[in-house]
Amino acid sequence: MYTLGIDSSTQSIKALVYDSDAGRVVTTVSVNFGKELPEYNCPDGFLPNDNVLVRQADPRLWVAGLEKVLEKLQAAFDTSKIAAIGGDGQQHGSVYLSEPYCGGEGAPAPKFSRLVSPIWMDSSTGAEVAALNAKFPDMAARTGSPAIERFTGPQIMKFAKDDPAAWADTARVYLVSSFLCSLLAGEDAPIDIGDGAGMNLLNLKTMSWDSEICAAVAPGLAEKLPRVALPGERTTLGLAPYFEKFGFKSGIPVVPFTGDNPASLVGTGADKPGVAVVSLGTSDVFFAAMDRFQVDPEGYGHVFGNPSGGCMSLACVKNGSLAREKVRALVGCDYAFFDEGAFAELPGATLRAFPYFEEEITPKHPATGIEAAFDWEKASAAEKVVSVIRGQVLNLFERTRWIGAFDTIRVTGGASRSKGIRETIAEVFGAKVETLDVPDSAALGGAILAARGKCRM
Ligand code: XUL
């Protein structure tokens, strides 16, 4: 059976076809938002904003991206053979509609009640976070995380306060994941527990929206959220007739989408406790399936639902690949230099620096640029590259001790192609590092969840 996984991440959208009988990926196509859809003015996946705390995207970008990636897929694969669709979206980002999505025969035409979507990189909700943590000292015990700036609850709270008229006009709040799923199904899709846990609204004990927190966040919020989908439930969604245009059979099952990290947990085969994953994408993320519920005592990490059942832990560093890209440009080298130059020249170097180009979330730190424990200006190109990579990996290590120690770490994401980066992870974590044959672990996770959903029918 062939299934499709769609991964809408920060900078691109991918479509991956998986042959579930052979257990292999057949084809992958992708659309880069900045390069291929420049009309939406999101060069790195978000609208440029001088305020470094504000990171928002134009949600129409995701609608256009979906159409474009399906067009590319149709050129690469006989889409009539696809038996089910699953997928994921960047976590926390929210989409606001004036009515629950209802597609029908025509092209997707969601009625937005808010023209911008805050994404996971946004840190503008400090006041709301403080208010929610003061009101709910047990927020982490309830939802898996203390109130966090990028999480959807504080974002909704700020929007409802800043623009009460637009909030009153909002009938549905989706995550990027459930928005895309709704577009495909042509109807109001649920939010799964993997992505729903990134909102500060889902009570992980009851696996349902926490009515007390919802009431404190914004008037009428509980009625404006879609229902929660539990792992393993039978899917009732089917592909809308419009998508026959791309060669699909309409009506094939569409399983509820999840967050990119929960999907990646499944795609890397780490959805059972034992192995941890380091995903080096726009954000650098460490995650693992959990055998018992425990929250980060420092308040940086999170507990999300595991799409395969139970929970997963996660820590997310904002200055990931965009920061590496800036360092590469500052140093004036290409990526080959990272391995062939920097790490070859300085094996065992212990220099440490951290690139705070964006306001950092793990640990909390303003956007001050490179912070080095040595004279950065006088450092050689190799020292700059090695110290930043070591700094990023050491930070990830130090902030994930609460999750536990792991003998094996699976690395995924673009930067995992670098031998020097993989070796730094192995050395710092004292673990065996495994790479995956499939770089697109989130899209693969979506396709695997689609195959499981189809088998349950
Ligand atoms: C996780 C997080 C990011 C986004 C984008 O909490 O904010 O990893 O999911 O990838």
Tab-separated table of N, CA and C in Angstrom, residues 11 281 320-343 385 389 392 414-415 417-421:
chain	number	residue	atom	x	y	z
A	11	GLN	N	10.134	26.377	6.770
A	11	GLN	CA	10.617	26.971	5.528
A	11	GLN	C	10.150	26.267	4.265
A	281	GLY	N	16.960	21.095	12.433
A	281	GLY	CA	16.248	21.799	11.370
A	281	GLY	C	16.277	23.285	11.654
A	320	GLY	N	18.768	27.456	15.479
A	320	GLY	CA	19.253	26.228	14.856
A	320	GLY	C	19.860	26.502	13.497
A	321	SER	N	19.185	26.061	12.434
A	321	SER	CA	19.832	26.121	11.109
A	321	SER	C	19.945	27.540	10.558
A	322	LEU	N	18.997	28.431	10.899
A	322	LEU	CA	19.143	29.803	10.391
A	322	LEU	C	20.385	30.441	11.016
A	323	ALA	N	20.673	30.086	12.272
A	323	ALA	CA	21.868	30.605	12.942
A	323	ALA	C	23.132	30.010	12.303
A	324	ARG	N	23.108	28.700	12.026
A	324	ARG	CA	24.292	28.098	11.363
A	324	ARG	C	24.526	28.764	10.023
A	325	GLU	N	23.423	29.065	9.325
A	325	GLU	CA	23.533	29.708	8.026
A	325	GLU	C	24.158	31.102	8.166
A	326	LYS	N	23.768	31.831	9.206
A	326	LYS	CA	24.335	33.169	9.425
A	326	LYS	C	25.822	33.082	9.752
A	327	VAL	N	26.194	32.101	10.576
A	327	VAL	CA	27.612	31.928	10.931
A	327	VAL	C	28.404	31.584	9.670
A	328	ARG	N	27.842	30.704	8.846
A	328	ARG	CA	28.517	30.337	7.595
A	328	ARG	C	28.753	31.587	6.752
A	329	ALA	N	27.715	32.440	6.641
A	329	ALA	CA	27.841	33.666	5.834
A	329	ALA	C	28.848	34.635	6.470
A	330	LEU	N	28.813	34.749	7.812
A	330	LEU	CA	29.746	35.660	8.510
A	330	LEU	C	31.202	35.240	8.294
A	331	VAL	N	31.410	33.928	8.376
A	331	VAL	CA	32.761	33.393	8.212
A	331	VAL	C	33.167	33.454	6.739
A	332	GLY	N	32.162	33.420	5.846
A	332	GLY	CA	32.425	33.468	4.412
A	332	GLY	C	32.929	32.135	3.883
A	333	CYS	N	32.329	31.042	4.367
A	333	CYS	CA	32.754	29.719	3.873
A	333	CYS	C	31.528	28.987	3.321
A	334	ASP	N	31.759	27.818	2.702
A	334	ASP	CA	30.606	26.985	2.335
A	334	ASP	C	30.483	25.857	3.367
A	335	TYR	N	29.411	25.066	3.261
A	335	TYR	CA	29.203	24.038	4.287
A	335	TYR	C	30.279	22.951	4.248
A	336	ALA	N	30.878	22.756	3.078
A	336	ALA	CA	31.936	21.741	2.983
A	336	ALA	C	33.063	22.092	3.954
A	337	PHE	N	33.260	23.394	4.159
A	337	PHE	CA	34.337	23.836	5.063
A	337	PHE	C	34.103	23.354	6.501
A	338	PHE	N	32.817	23.223	6.889
A	338	PHE	CA	32.537	22.776	8.255
A	338	PHE	C	33.290	21.468	8.535
A	339	ASP	N	33.168	20.515	7.596
A	339	ASP	CA	33.780	19.204	7.814
A	339	ASP	C	35.228	19.155	7.355
A	340	GLU	N	35.450	19.637	6.106
A	340	GLU	CA	36.785	19.461	5.517
A	340	GLU	C	37.783	20.454	6.099
A	341	GLY	N	37.285	21.643	6.488
A	341	GLY	CA	38.182	22.651	7.048
A	341	GLY	C	38.145	22.627	8.560
A	342	ALA	N	37.050	23.165	9.119
A	342	ALA	CA	36.990	23.444	10.555
A	342	ALA	C	37.260	22.226	11.433
A	343	PHE	N	36.443	21.169	11.293
A	343	PHE	CA	36.587	20.029	12.196
A	343	PHE	C	37.869	19.244	11.912
A	385	VAL	N	33.574	28.361	13.486
A	385	VAL	CA	32.625	27.296	13.130
A	385	VAL	C	32.554	26.247	14.247
A	389	ILE	N	29.210	25.293	16.738
A	389	ILE	CA	28.596	23.953	16.723
A	389	ILE	C	28.689	23.327	18.124
A	392	GLN	N	26.173	24.964	20.408
A	392	GLN	CA	24.791	24.506	20.172
A	392	GLN	C	24.574	23.113	20.769
A	414	GLY	N	18.563	18.552	8.146
A	414	GLY	CA	19.602	18.911	7.164
A	414	GLY	C	21.021	18.851	7.721
A	415	ALA	N	21.265	19.447	8.898
A	415	ALA	CA	22.633	19.552	9.415
A	415	ALA	C	23.190	18.210	9.868
A	417	ARG	N	23.713	15.862	8.114
A	417	ARG	CA	24.596	15.362	7.044
A	417	ARG	C	26.064	15.627	7.364
A	418	SER	N	26.337	16.576	8.268
A	418	SER	CA	27.726	16.932	8.581
A	418	SER	C	28.344	15.933	9.563
A	419	LYS	N	29.478	15.357	9.133
A	419	LYS	CA	30.191	14.381	9.984
A	419	LYS	C	30.689	15.071	11.248
A	420	GLY	N	31.188	16.296	11.100
A	420	GLY	CA	31.722	17.031	12.249
A	420	GLY	C	30.635	17.274	13.290
A	421	ILE	N	29.435	17.603	12.843
A	421	ILE	CA	28.326	17.843	13.774
A	421	ILE	C	27.927	16.528	14.448
